[in-house]
Amino acid sequence: DQQVKQNSPSLSVQEGRISILNCDYTNSMFDYFLWYKKYPAEGPTFLISISSIKDKNEDGRFTVFLNKSAKHLSLHIVPSQPGDSAVYFCAAIVNQAGTALIFGKGTTLSVSS
Amino acid sequence: DTGVSQNPRHKITKRGQNVTFRCDPISEHNRLYWYRQTLGQGPEFLTYFQNEAQLEKSRLLSDRFSAERPKGSFSTLEIQRTEQGDSAMYLCASSLQGTLHFGNGTRLTVT
């Protein structure tokens, strides 16, 4: 039973265009959401997060949108760069409960120049 | 900030052998997590410590797996009688709250 779902295994985008990565979740208790980026042979690195009390958080080229009613979040990367090519994981947590972070299966983003 | 350190980076072992991995978290972080990642999957939670107390264990953590965090500092993950299905990347992460900071993992190959 997957609580965090990333239904697109891969996404290809041209340099300079927008990349949109999607994530759906089923557990309405989740109150904090994170995106991680992973290069081969490295551990995941934190990218951006959003609390359930917000619907948008922006950090430079990266913006995360949260739609609680739809249990959906998305990561927008504008403009996309070749160095953004990596696997992106969506993750969620019931923060106040101190439970573990639950990850989706990831989306592989390829940005071509 | 030296980050989360994991050793060894790679481990090849024969089926039936025991292996132990070590994780050194970021020094001020009181929470420490172990995850496992296989090809095409996201990291799957194994177990979690707050200081030296092991607070949660996943159903994935069979009796052959044991983790410790003596004195609430570094942690070890031991797998006894390894099986080929144990082949995976074992990731350690630490946090104060919310955001987990991961190490680069230990790649285990069981032949």
Short mmCIF file of C-alpha atoms in Angstrom, two decimals:
data_model
loop_
_atom_site.label_atom_id
_atom_site.label_comp_id
_atom_site.label_asym_id
_atom_site.label_seq_id
_atom_site.Cartn_x
_atom_site.Cartn_y
_atom_site.Cartn_z
CA ASP A 1 0.00 0.00 0.00
CA GLN A 2 1.87 3.04 -1.28
CA GLN A 3 1.14 6.16 0.70
CA VAL A 4 3.22 8.41 -1.56
CA LYS A 5 2.93 7.91 -5.32
CA GLN A 6 4.94 9.29 -8.18
CA ASN A 7 3.18 7.95 -11.22
CA SER A 8 5.62 9.20 -13.84
CA PRO A 9 8.85 7.17 -13.78
CA SER A 10 10.57 9.59 -16.15
CA LEU A 11 10.35 13.07 -17.62
CA SER A 12 12.35 14.65 -20.44
CA VAL A 13 12.58 18.42 -20.82
CA GLN A 14 14.63 20.82 -22.90
CA GLU A 15 17.02 23.22 -21.24
CA GLY A 16 15.33 26.49 -20.35
CA ARG A 17 11.82 25.04 -20.24
CA ILE A 18 9.74 24.24 -17.17
CA SER A 19 9.93 20.82 -15.49
CA ILE A 20 6.86 19.74 -13.53
CA LEU A 21 7.13 16.68 -11.30
CA ASN A 22 3.98 15.36 -9.67
CA CYS A 23 3.26 13.48 -6.47
CA ASP A 24 0.07 12.14 -4.89
CA TYR A 25 -0.44 10.92 -1.35
CA THR A 26 -3.14 8.97 0.42
CA ASN A 27 -2.53 9.61 4.12
CA SER A 28 -4.42 12.75 5.20
CA MET A 29 -2.33 12.86 8.41
CA PHE A 30 0.78 13.91 6.49
CA ASP A 31 1.62 17.49 7.47
CA TYR A 32 5.04 18.08 5.95
CA PHE A 33 6.22 17.32 2.45
CA LEU A 34 9.72 17.30 0.99
CA TRP A 35 11.44 16.86 -2.33
CA TYR A 36 14.82 15.18 -2.57
CA LYS A 37 17.17 14.96 -5.51
CA LYS A 38 19.47 12.00 -6.07
CA TYR A 39 22.47 11.58 -8.34
CA PRO A 40 23.88 8.09 -9.04
CA ALA A 41 26.13 6.70 -6.28
CA GLU A 42 25.09 9.47 -3.87
CA GLY A 43 22.51 9.71 -1.14
CA PRO A 44 19.37 11.82 -1.62
CA THR A 45 19.88 15.52 -0.98
CA PHE A 46 17.17 17.79 0.36
CA LEU A 47 15.78 20.23 -2.18
CA ILE A 48 12.67 22.00 -0.86
CA SER A 49 9.83 21.40 1.57
CA ILE A 50 6.36 22.64 2.35
CA SER A 51 4.19 22.53 5.43
CA SER A 52 0.55 21.55 5.11
CA ILE A 53 -0.49 25.02 6.29
CA LYS A 54 0.90 26.52 3.08
CA ASP A 55 0.02 25.97 -0.56
CA LYS A 56 3.24 27.24 -2.12
CA ASN A 57 6.91 27.50 -1.26
CA GLU A 58 9.55 28.97 -3.52
CA ASP A 59 13.34 28.74 -3.45
CA GLY A 60 15.12 30.16 -6.47
CA ARG A 61 14.27 28.10 -9.53
CA PHE A 62 12.31 25.58 -7.45
CA THR A 63 8.69 25.96 -6.38
CA VAL A 64 6.55 23.38 -4.63
CA PHE A 65 2.76 23.58 -4.77
CA LEU A 66 0.47 21.73 -2.39
CA ASN A 67 -3.21 20.99 -3.04
CA LYS A 68 -4.46 19.42 0.17
CA SER A 69 -7.98 18.76 -1.04
CA ALA A 70 -6.61 16.76 -3.97
CA LYS A 71 -3.78 15.26 -1.88
CA HIS A 72 -1.41 16.35 -4.59
CA LEU A 73 1.84 18.24 -4.74
CA SER A 74 4.09 19.26 -7.55
CA LEU A 75 7.62 20.54 -8.00
CA HIS A 76 8.26 23.16 -10.67
CA ILE A 77 11.77 23.84 -11.91
CA VAL A 78 12.14 26.99 -14.01
CA PRO A 79 14.28 27.29 -16.03
CA SER A 80 15.47 23.69 -16.23
CA GLN A 81 19.20 23.13 -16.57
CA PRO A 82 21.17 20.03 -17.65
CA GLY A 83 22.58 19.79 -14.11
CA ASP A 84 19.05 19.22 -12.86
CA SER A 85 19.08 15.77 -14.47
CA ALA A 86 18.64 13.38 -11.55
CA VAL A 87 16.06 11.25 -9.78
CA TYR A 88 13.56 13.30 -7.78
CA PHE A 89 11.80 11.79 -4.79
CA CYS A 90 8.69 13.13 -3.15
CA ALA A 91 8.46 12.37 0.58
CA ALA A 92 5.94 12.99 3.33
CA ILE A 93 5.80 12.79 7.10
CA VAL A 94 3.48 13.18 10.04
CA ASN A 95 5.93 15.63 11.55
CA GLN A 96 4.56 16.07 15.02
CA ALA A 97 4.34 12.32 15.51
CA GLY A 98 8.05 11.93 14.87
CA THR A 99 7.46 9.07 12.47
CA ALA A 100 9.64 8.18 9.52
CA LEU A 101 9.69 9.94 6.18
CA ILE A 102 7.78 8.00 3.52
CA PHE A 103 9.14 8.22 -0.03
CA GLY A 104 7.66 7.79 -3.47
CA LYS A 105 9.41 5.68 -6.09
CA GLY A 106 10.96 8.66 -7.79
CA THR A 107 10.87 10.37 -11.18
CA THR A 108 13.96 10.46 -13.37
CA LEU A 109 14.32 13.92 -14.91
CA SER A 110 16.46 14.35 -18.02
CA VAL A 111 17.19 17.88 -19.18
CA SER A 112 18.70 18.11 -22.64
CA SER A 113 20.73 21.05 -23.89
CA ASP B 1 29.21 20.40 9.07
CA THR B 2 30.82 17.19 7.89
CA GLY B 3 27.53 15.59 6.89
CA VAL B 4 26.39 12.03 7.46
CA SER B 5 29.17 9.52 6.97
CA GLN B 6 28.65 5.86 6.09
CA ASN B 7 31.18 3.06 5.95
CA PRO B 8 31.97 1.05 4.00
CA ARG B 9 30.79 2.50 0.70
CA HIS B 10 30.68 -0.92 -0.90
CA LYS B 11 30.46 -4.42 0.53
CA ILE B 12 30.46 -7.69 -1.37
CA THR B 13 29.73 -10.78 0.66
CA LYS B 14 28.79 -14.38 0.15
CA ARG B 15 25.35 -15.63 1.02
CA GLY B 16 25.17 -16.72 4.63
CA GLN B 17 27.83 -14.34 5.91
CA ASN B 18 27.19 -11.56 8.42
CA VAL B 19 27.82 -7.92 7.56
CA THR B 20 27.87 -4.73 9.62
CA PHE B 21 27.56 -1.16 8.42
CA ARG B 22 28.35 2.00 10.32
CA CYS B 23 26.74 5.43 10.23
CA ASP B 24 28.07 8.62 11.81
CA PRO B 25 25.32 11.25 11.87
CA ILE B 26 25.62 15.02 11.93
CA SER B 27 26.79 15.67 15.46
CA GLU B 28 23.91 17.72 16.84
CA HIS B 29 21.19 15.55 15.30
CA ASN B 30 19.29 13.42 17.79
CA ARG B 31 17.35 11.35 15.28
CA LEU B 32 18.95 8.66 13.13
CA TYR B 33 17.27 6.60 10.43
CA TRP B 34 18.14 3.58 8.34
CA TYR B 35 16.59 3.13 4.91
CA ARG B 36 17.08 0.59 2.15
CA GLN B 37 16.85 1.36 -1.55
CA THR B 38 16.63 -1.10 -4.41
CA LEU B 39 16.63 -0.37 -8.12
CA GLY B 40 13.56 1.52 -9.29
CA GLN B 41 12.28 2.10 -5.78
CA GLY B 42 12.40 4.98 -3.39
CA PRO B 43 14.14 4.66 -0.04
CA GLU B 44 12.21 2.25 2.22
CA PHE B 45 12.21 2.88 5.94
CA LEU B 46 13.87 0.24 8.13
CA THR B 47 14.30 1.71 11.60
CA TYR B 48 14.71 4.94 13.55
CA PHE B 49 16.42 6.09 16.73
CA GLN B 50 15.88 9.10 18.88
CA ASN B 51 19.12 9.43 20.80
CA GLU B 52 19.93 5.85 21.88
CA ALA B 53 16.34 4.62 21.87
CA GLN B 54 15.12 2.61 18.91
CA LEU B 55 11.59 3.98 18.52
CA GLU B 56 10.28 2.36 15.39
CA LYS B 57 11.03 -0.69 13.26
CA SER B 58 9.56 -1.49 9.88
CA ARG B 59 8.08 -4.86 8.98
CA LEU B 60 10.91 -4.99 6.42
CA LEU B 61 13.35 -5.43 9.30
CA SER B 62 13.42 -9.20 9.70
CA ASP B 63 14.96 -11.01 12.66
CA ARG B 64 18.23 -11.19 10.75
CA PHE B 65 18.58 -7.42 10.95
CA SER B 66 19.62 -5.57 14.07
CA ALA B 67 20.51 -1.94 14.62
CA GLU B 68 22.10 -0.21 17.55
CA ARG B 69 22.97 3.31 18.52
CA PRO B 70 25.02 3.14 21.70
CA LYS B 71 25.31 6.44 23.55
CA GLY B 72 23.12 8.12 20.96
CA SER B 73 26.02 8.83 18.60
CA PHE B 74 27.02 6.54 15.71
CA SER B 75 24.84 3.61 14.68
CA THR B 76 25.48 0.15 13.30
CA LEU B 77 23.25 -2.02 11.17
CA GLU B 78 24.03 -5.73 11.16
CA ILE B 79 22.60 -8.30 8.79
CA GLN B 80 23.08 -11.91 9.81
CA ARG B 81 23.03 -14.86 7.39
CA THR B 82 22.79 -12.59 4.36
CA GLU B 83 20.55 -13.57 1.46
CA GLN B 84 20.68 -12.44 -2.17
CA GLY B 85 17.51 -10.43 -1.59
CA ASP B 86 19.45 -8.28 0.88
CA SER B 87 21.43 -6.78 -2.00
CA ALA B 88 20.57 -3.07 -1.95
CA MET B 89 21.82 0.38 -1.05
CA TYR B 90 21.58 0.96 2.70
CA LEU B 91 21.10 4.62 3.51
CA CYS B 92 21.52 6.34 6.84
CA ALA B 93 20.02 9.74 7.60
CA SER B 94 19.93 12.06 10.58
CA SER B 95 17.75 14.98 11.58
CA LEU B 96 16.69 17.34 14.32
CA GLN B 97 13.12 17.49 13.02
CA GLY B 98 11.48 17.07 9.63
CA THR B 99 14.25 17.32 7.08
CA LEU B 100 16.44 14.25 6.85
CA HIS B 101 20.07 14.55 5.78
CA PHE B 102 21.35 11.43 4.07
CA GLY B 103 24.75 9.85 3.78
CA ASN B 104 25.98 8.39 0.50
CA GLY B 105 24.98 4.90 1.50
CA THR B 106 26.57 1.47 1.63
CA ARG B 107 26.06 -0.66 -1.47
CA LEU B 108 25.68 -4.31 -0.44
CA THR B 109 26.04 -7.10 -2.97
CA VAL B 110 25.33 -10.64 -1.82
CA THR B 111 26.69 -13.30 -4.16
#
